[in-house]
mmCIF file of C-alpha atoms and ligand atoms in Angstrom:
data_model
loop_
_atom_site.group_PDB
_atom_site.id
_atom_site.type_symbol
_atom_site.label_atom_id
_atom_site.label_comp_id
_atom_site.label_asym_id
_atom_site.label_seq_id
_atom_site.Cartn_x
_atom_site.Cartn_y
_atom_site.Cartn_z
ATOM 1 C CA MET A 1 -65.160 -3.367 -79.350
ATOM 2 C CA VAL A 2 -65.114 -6.680 -77.538
ATOM 3 C CA LYS A 3 -66.392 -9.559 -79.656
ATOM 4 C CA PRO A 4 -67.741 -12.858 -78.261
ATOM 5 C CA HIS A 5 -64.751 -15.015 -77.546
ATOM 6 C CA HIS A 6 -63.187 -17.524 -75.221
ATOM 7 C CA ILE A 7 -59.654 -18.165 -74.021
ATOM 8 C CA ASP A 8 -57.605 -21.264 -74.867
ATOM 9 C CA ILE A 9 -54.670 -21.664 -72.514
ATOM 10 C CA LEU A 10 -51.337 -21.565 -74.335
ATOM 11 C CA PHE A 11 -48.808 -21.299 -71.507
ATOM 12 C CA THR A 12 -49.438 -22.067 -67.836
ATOM 13 C CA GLU A 13 -47.943 -20.125 -64.925
ATOM 14 C CA GLU A 14 -45.395 -22.899 -64.452
ATOM 15 C CA GLN A 15 -44.378 -22.902 -68.111
ATOM 16 C CA ILE A 16 -43.988 -19.121 -68.075
ATOM 17 C CA GLN A 17 -41.774 -19.194 -64.977
ATOM 18 C CA GLU A 18 -39.666 -22.050 -66.403
ATOM 19 C CA LYS A 19 -39.121 -20.147 -69.632
ATOM 20 C CA ILE A 20 -38.203 -16.977 -67.737
ATOM 21 C CA ALA A 21 -35.671 -18.928 -65.672
ATOM 22 C CA GLU A 22 -34.147 -20.343 -68.888
ATOM 23 C CA LEU A 23 -33.833 -16.885 -70.417
ATOM 24 C CA ALA A 24 -32.396 -15.518 -67.167
ATOM 25 C CA ALA A 25 -29.709 -18.209 -67.091
ATOM 26 C CA VAL A 26 -28.514 -17.201 -70.570
ATOM 27 C CA VAL A 27 -28.655 -13.459 -69.865
ATOM 28 C CA ALA A 28 -26.872 -13.933 -66.516
ATOM 29 C CA ARG A 29 -23.991 -15.608 -68.369
ATOM 30 C CA ASP A 30 -23.827 -12.844 -70.970
ATOM 31 C CA TYR A 31 -23.736 -10.031 -68.391
ATOM 32 C CA LEU A 32 -21.666 -11.768 -65.738
ATOM 33 C CA ASP A 33 -19.251 -8.899 -65.034
ATOM 34 C CA LYS A 34 -21.387 -6.023 -66.253
ATOM 35 C CA GLU A 35 -23.847 -3.559 -64.820
ATOM 36 C CA LEU A 36 -27.163 -4.001 -66.608
ATOM 37 C CA VAL A 37 -30.214 -1.790 -66.979
ATOM 38 C CA LEU A 38 -33.389 -3.673 -67.817
ATOM 39 C CA ILE A 39 -35.977 -1.529 -69.542
ATOM 40 C CA GLY A 40 -39.577 -2.631 -69.628
ATOM 41 C CA ILE A 41 -42.073 -1.298 -72.110
ATOM 42 C CA LEU A 42 -45.341 -0.423 -70.393
ATOM 43 C CA HIS A 43 -47.955 -1.614 -69.897
ATOM 44 C CA GLY A 44 -47.677 -5.057 -71.362
ATOM 45 C CA GLY A 45 -44.201 -5.808 -70.033
ATOM 46 C CA ALA A 46 -44.623 -5.115 -66.312
ATOM 47 C CA ALA A 47 -45.222 -8.661 -65.046
ATOM 48 C CA LEU A 48 -42.415 -9.990 -67.212
ATOM 49 C CA LEU A 49 -39.894 -7.411 -66.030
ATOM 50 C CA THR A 50 -40.725 -8.147 -62.396
ATOM 51 C CA ASP A 51 -40.439 -11.909 -62.810
ATOM 52 C CA PHE A 52 -37.444 -11.739 -65.127
ATOM 53 C CA SER A 53 -35.450 -9.441 -62.831
ATOM 54 C CA ARG A 54 -36.094 -11.799 -59.891
ATOM 55 C CA ALA A 55 -35.052 -14.770 -62.038
ATOM 56 C CA LEU A 56 -31.817 -12.927 -62.868
ATOM 57 C CA TRP A 57 -31.180 -12.479 -59.158
ATOM 58 C CA LYS A 58 -31.644 -16.213 -58.614
ATOM 59 C CA ALA A 59 -29.330 -16.855 -61.583
ATOM 60 C CA GLY A 60 -26.597 -14.824 -59.881
ATOM 61 C CA LEU A 61 -27.020 -11.275 -61.249
ATOM 62 C CA THR A 62 -27.967 -9.349 -58.143
ATOM 63 C CA THR A 63 -27.104 -5.734 -57.282
ATOM 64 C CA SER A 64 -25.573 -5.111 -60.721
ATOM 65 C CA VAL A 65 -29.054 -5.126 -62.261
ATOM 66 C CA HIS A 66 -31.251 -2.020 -62.413
ATOM 67 C CA LYS A 67 -34.656 -1.520 -63.946
ATOM 68 C CA ASP A 68 -36.564 1.275 -65.552
ATOM 69 C CA TYR A 69 -39.606 1.701 -67.782
ATOM 70 C CA ILE A 70 -40.652 3.554 -70.864
ATOM 71 C CA GLY A 71 -44.266 3.875 -71.834
ATOM 72 C CA ILE A 72 -45.311 3.180 -75.396
ATOM 73 C CA SER A 73 -48.829 2.781 -76.644
ATOM 74 C CA SER A 74 -49.352 1.434 -80.145
ATOM 75 C CA TYR A 75 -52.838 0.026 -79.793
ATOM 76 C CA GLU A 76 -55.744 2.335 -79.034
ATOM 77 C CA SER A 77 -57.925 -0.619 -78.096
ATOM 78 C CA GLY A 78 -58.751 -4.094 -79.284
ATOM 79 C CA VAL A 79 -56.536 -6.022 -81.631
ATOM 80 C CA ASP A 80 -55.942 -3.716 -84.588
ATOM 81 C CA SER A 81 -52.709 -1.769 -84.645
ATOM 82 C CA THR A 82 -53.247 1.872 -85.462
ATOM 83 C CA GLY A 83 -49.703 2.021 -86.730
ATOM 84 C CA ARG A 84 -49.133 4.952 -84.397
ATOM 85 C CA VAL A 85 -46.792 4.784 -81.432
ATOM 86 C CA VAL A 86 -47.454 7.175 -78.565
ATOM 87 C CA PHE A 87 -44.916 7.727 -75.787
ATOM 88 C CA THR A 88 -46.572 7.821 -72.414
ATOM 89 C CA LYS A 89 -43.644 7.678 -69.977
ATOM 90 C CA GLU A 90 -39.989 8.773 -70.049
ATOM 91 C CA LEU A 91 -37.132 6.825 -68.426
ATOM 92 C CA LYS A 92 -36.389 7.710 -64.807
ATOM 93 C CA ASN A 93 -32.594 7.463 -65.050
ATOM 94 C CA SER A 94 -29.954 8.147 -67.698
ATOM 95 C CA ILE A 95 -28.696 5.141 -69.682
ATOM 96 C CA LYS A 96 -25.738 6.953 -71.235
ATOM 97 C CA GLY A 97 -22.693 4.639 -71.267
ATOM 98 C CA ARG A 98 -24.626 1.765 -69.680
ATOM 99 C CA HIS A 99 -25.513 -1.742 -70.880
ATOM 100 C CA VAL A 100 -29.218 -1.881 -71.651
ATOM 101 C CA LEU A 101 -31.565 -4.801 -72.265
ATOM 102 C CA ILE A 102 -35.075 -4.023 -73.453
ATOM 103 C CA VAL A 103 -37.531 -6.529 -71.998
ATOM 104 C CA GLU A 104 -40.668 -6.837 -74.173
ATOM 105 C CA ASP A 105 -43.688 -9.032 -73.620
ATOM 106 C CA ILE A 106 -44.452 -9.681 -77.271
ATOM 107 C CA VAL A 107 -43.097 -8.635 -80.655
ATOM 108 C CA ASP A 108 -45.837 -8.556 -83.259
ATOM 109 C CA THR A 109 -45.335 -6.165 -86.204
ATOM 110 C CA GLY A 110 -42.079 -5.056 -84.586
ATOM 111 C CA ARG A 111 -43.034 -1.388 -84.703
ATOM 112 C CA SER A 112 -43.069 -0.771 -80.937
ATOM 113 C CA LEU A 113 -39.722 -2.409 -80.407
ATOM 114 C CA ALA A 114 -38.199 -0.626 -83.404
ATOM 115 C CA SER A 115 -39.394 2.716 -81.981
ATOM 116 C CA ALA A 116 -38.091 1.855 -78.523
ATOM 117 C CA ILE A 117 -34.692 0.930 -79.982
ATOM 118 C CA GLU A 118 -34.519 4.193 -81.916
ATOM 119 C CA ILE A 119 -35.455 6.295 -78.870
ATOM 120 C CA LEU A 120 -33.076 4.465 -76.529
ATOM 121 C CA LYS A 121 -30.161 4.460 -78.996
ATOM 122 C CA ALA A 122 -30.337 8.243 -79.076
ATOM 123 C CA LYS A 123 -29.647 8.180 -75.326
ATOM 124 C CA GLU A 124 -26.206 6.647 -76.063
ATOM 125 C CA PRO A 125 -26.146 3.396 -74.085
ATOM 126 C CA LYS A 126 -22.906 1.395 -74.162
ATOM 127 C CA SER A 127 -24.828 -1.564 -75.588
ATOM 128 C CA LEU A 128 -28.461 -2.183 -76.407
ATOM 129 C CA GLU A 129 -30.007 -5.659 -76.727
ATOM 130 C CA THR A 130 -33.559 -6.957 -76.765
ATOM 131 C CA LEU A 131 -35.483 -9.777 -75.142
ATOM 132 C CA THR A 132 -39.063 -10.841 -75.702
ATOM 133 C CA LEU A 133 -41.146 -13.537 -74.068
ATOM 134 C CA LEU A 134 -43.282 -14.026 -77.191
ATOM 135 C CA SER A 135 -42.684 -13.396 -80.865
ATOM 136 C CA LYS A 136 -45.032 -13.656 -83.827
ATOM 137 C CA PRO A 137 -42.583 -13.777 -86.749
ATOM 138 C CA SER A 138 -45.318 -14.137 -89.380
ATOM 139 C CA ARG A 139 -46.717 -10.721 -88.394
ATOM 140 C CA ARG A 140 -43.466 -8.795 -88.708
ATOM 141 C CA GLU A 141 -43.672 -5.559 -90.733
ATOM 142 C CA VAL A 142 -40.399 -4.052 -89.553
ATOM 143 C CA GLU A 143 -37.049 -5.843 -89.349
ATOM 144 C CA VAL A 144 -36.079 -5.711 -85.717
ATOM 145 C CA PRO A 145 -33.246 -7.535 -83.949
ATOM 146 C CA VAL A 146 -34.404 -9.698 -81.034
ATOM 147 C CA LYS A 147 -31.525 -11.408 -79.250
ATOM 148 C CA TYR A 148 -33.399 -13.454 -76.648
ATOM 149 C CA ILE A 149 -36.775 -15.022 -77.512
ATOM 150 C CA GLY A 150 -38.954 -17.085 -75.174
ATOM 151 C CA TRP A 151 -41.452 -18.631 -77.596
ATOM 152 C CA GLU A 152 -42.295 -18.083 -81.232
ATOM 153 C CA ILE A 153 -46.055 -18.335 -81.681
ATOM 154 C CA PRO A 154 -48.321 -18.392 -84.732
ATOM 155 C CA ASN A 155 -50.510 -15.490 -85.763
ATOM 156 C CA THR A 156 -52.993 -15.634 -82.912
ATOM 157 C CA PHE A 157 -54.024 -12.874 -80.522
ATOM 158 C CA VAL A 158 -52.943 -13.704 -76.995
ATOM 159 C CA ALA A 159 -53.901 -12.310 -73.592
ATOM 160 C CA GLY A 160 -53.000 -12.700 -69.933
ATOM 161 C CA TYR A 161 -49.823 -12.126 -67.902
ATOM 162 C CA ASP A 162 -50.205 -8.361 -68.436
ATOM 163 C CA LEU A 163 -51.129 -8.709 -72.107
ATOM 164 C CA ASP A 164 -54.596 -7.352 -72.737
ATOM 165 C CA TYR A 165 -57.480 -7.816 -75.092
ATOM 166 C CA ASP A 166 -59.171 -4.414 -74.938
ATOM 167 C CA GLU A 167 -57.844 -3.918 -71.364
ATOM 168 C CA MET A 168 -59.135 -7.318 -70.280
ATOM 169 C CA TYR A 169 -57.108 -10.284 -69.009
ATOM 170 C CA ARG A 170 -54.042 -8.371 -67.796
ATOM 171 C CA THR A 171 -54.485 -9.915 -64.355
ATOM 172 C CA MET A 172 -54.855 -13.477 -65.667
ATOM 173 C CA PRO A 173 -51.756 -15.351 -64.406
ATOM 174 C CA TYR A 174 -51.347 -17.505 -67.531
ATOM 175 C CA ILE A 175 -51.277 -16.774 -71.270
ATOM 176 C CA GLY A 176 -54.091 -17.786 -73.570
ATOM 177 C CA SER A 177 -55.229 -17.393 -77.170
ATOM 178 C CA VAL A 178 -58.236 -15.161 -77.674
ATOM 179 C CA VAL A 179 -60.489 -17.334 -79.836
ATOM 180 C CA PHE A 180 -63.422 -15.561 -81.448
ATOM 181 C CA ASP A 181 -66.681 -17.530 -81.312
HETATM 182 P P1 IMP B 1 -45.912 -4.444 -82.335
HETATM 183 O O1 IMP B 1 -45.499 -3.004 -82.257
HETATM 184 O O2 IMP B 1 -46.920 -4.672 -83.430
HETATM 185 O O3 IMP B 1 -44.757 -5.403 -82.405
HETATM 186 O O4 IMP B 1 -46.718 -4.773 -81.055
HETATM 187 C C1 IMP B 1 -46.184 -4.677 -79.865
HETATM 188 C C2 IMP B 1 -47.194 -4.440 -78.787
HETATM 189 O O5 IMP B 1 -48.544 -4.672 -79.199
HETATM 190 C C3 IMP B 1 -46.930 -5.430 -77.706
HETATM 191 O O6 IMP B 1 -45.963 -4.954 -76.808
HETATM 192 C C4 IMP B 1 -48.282 -5.585 -77.082
HETATM 193 O O7 IMP B 1 -48.499 -4.591 -76.122
HETATM 194 C C5 IMP B 1 -49.240 -5.422 -78.245
HETATM 195 N N1 IMP B 1 -49.592 -6.729 -78.815
HETATM 196 C C6 IMP B 1 -49.150 -7.306 -79.956
HETATM 197 N N2 IMP B 1 -49.675 -8.514 -80.136
HETATM 198 C C7 IMP B 1 -50.465 -8.735 -79.066
HETATM 199 C C8 IMP B 1 -51.275 -9.847 -78.654
HETATM 200 O O8 IMP B 1 -51.383 -10.908 -79.299
HETATM 201 N N3 IMP B 1 -51.934 -9.689 -77.479
HETATM 202 C C9 IMP B 1 -51.859 -8.569 -76.711
HETATM 203 N N4 IMP B 1 -51.110 -7.522 -77.058
HETATM 204 C C10 IMP B 1 -50.420 -7.592 -78.220
HETATM 205 MG MG1 MG B 2 -45.390 -4.508 -74.994
#
């Protein structure tokens, strides 16, 4: 159920793109001579994976980078986690023996990422690392390794840039806090 609220801007389009470019520069160095499969977690991570993969290209990682998606749904609607993780889409290509980087929009309790790691590990990648644009460390319920982090944010619900509040705000180009009135 959608409650009365407004949005306070946290990160502008420019800030988001700058941060993505920073992350891409580091990742490009780390995977300089390697083939890399980026895996986005739908739906929240779609905008990030698109922008991040283009930033990698600009940072020098071009045809060695591939991308794929898995679908995970941990929130039925609204802001409360049901604690359940539902898989909604399988990978298109095999990752066996390949270097994999999971690209997540936000790590909250850590449950989605932990499930994704477990599922992908079973597919025997050569290496498996994780990147997230946003992290809420104070909300963590599961220990989960995140190698590359854009911003750590306090315990606030955020929306925009493909992150939704009850399926709203995915198309908003910037990221804001959902503030309940
Ligand atoms: P976790 O499994 O609790 O870490 O949550 C991960 C997923 O929940 C994210 O990939 C998002 O799709 C969603 N999520 C967590 N926090 C937020 C938020 O503040 N805004 C929008 N979606 C969120
Ligand atoms: Mg997500």
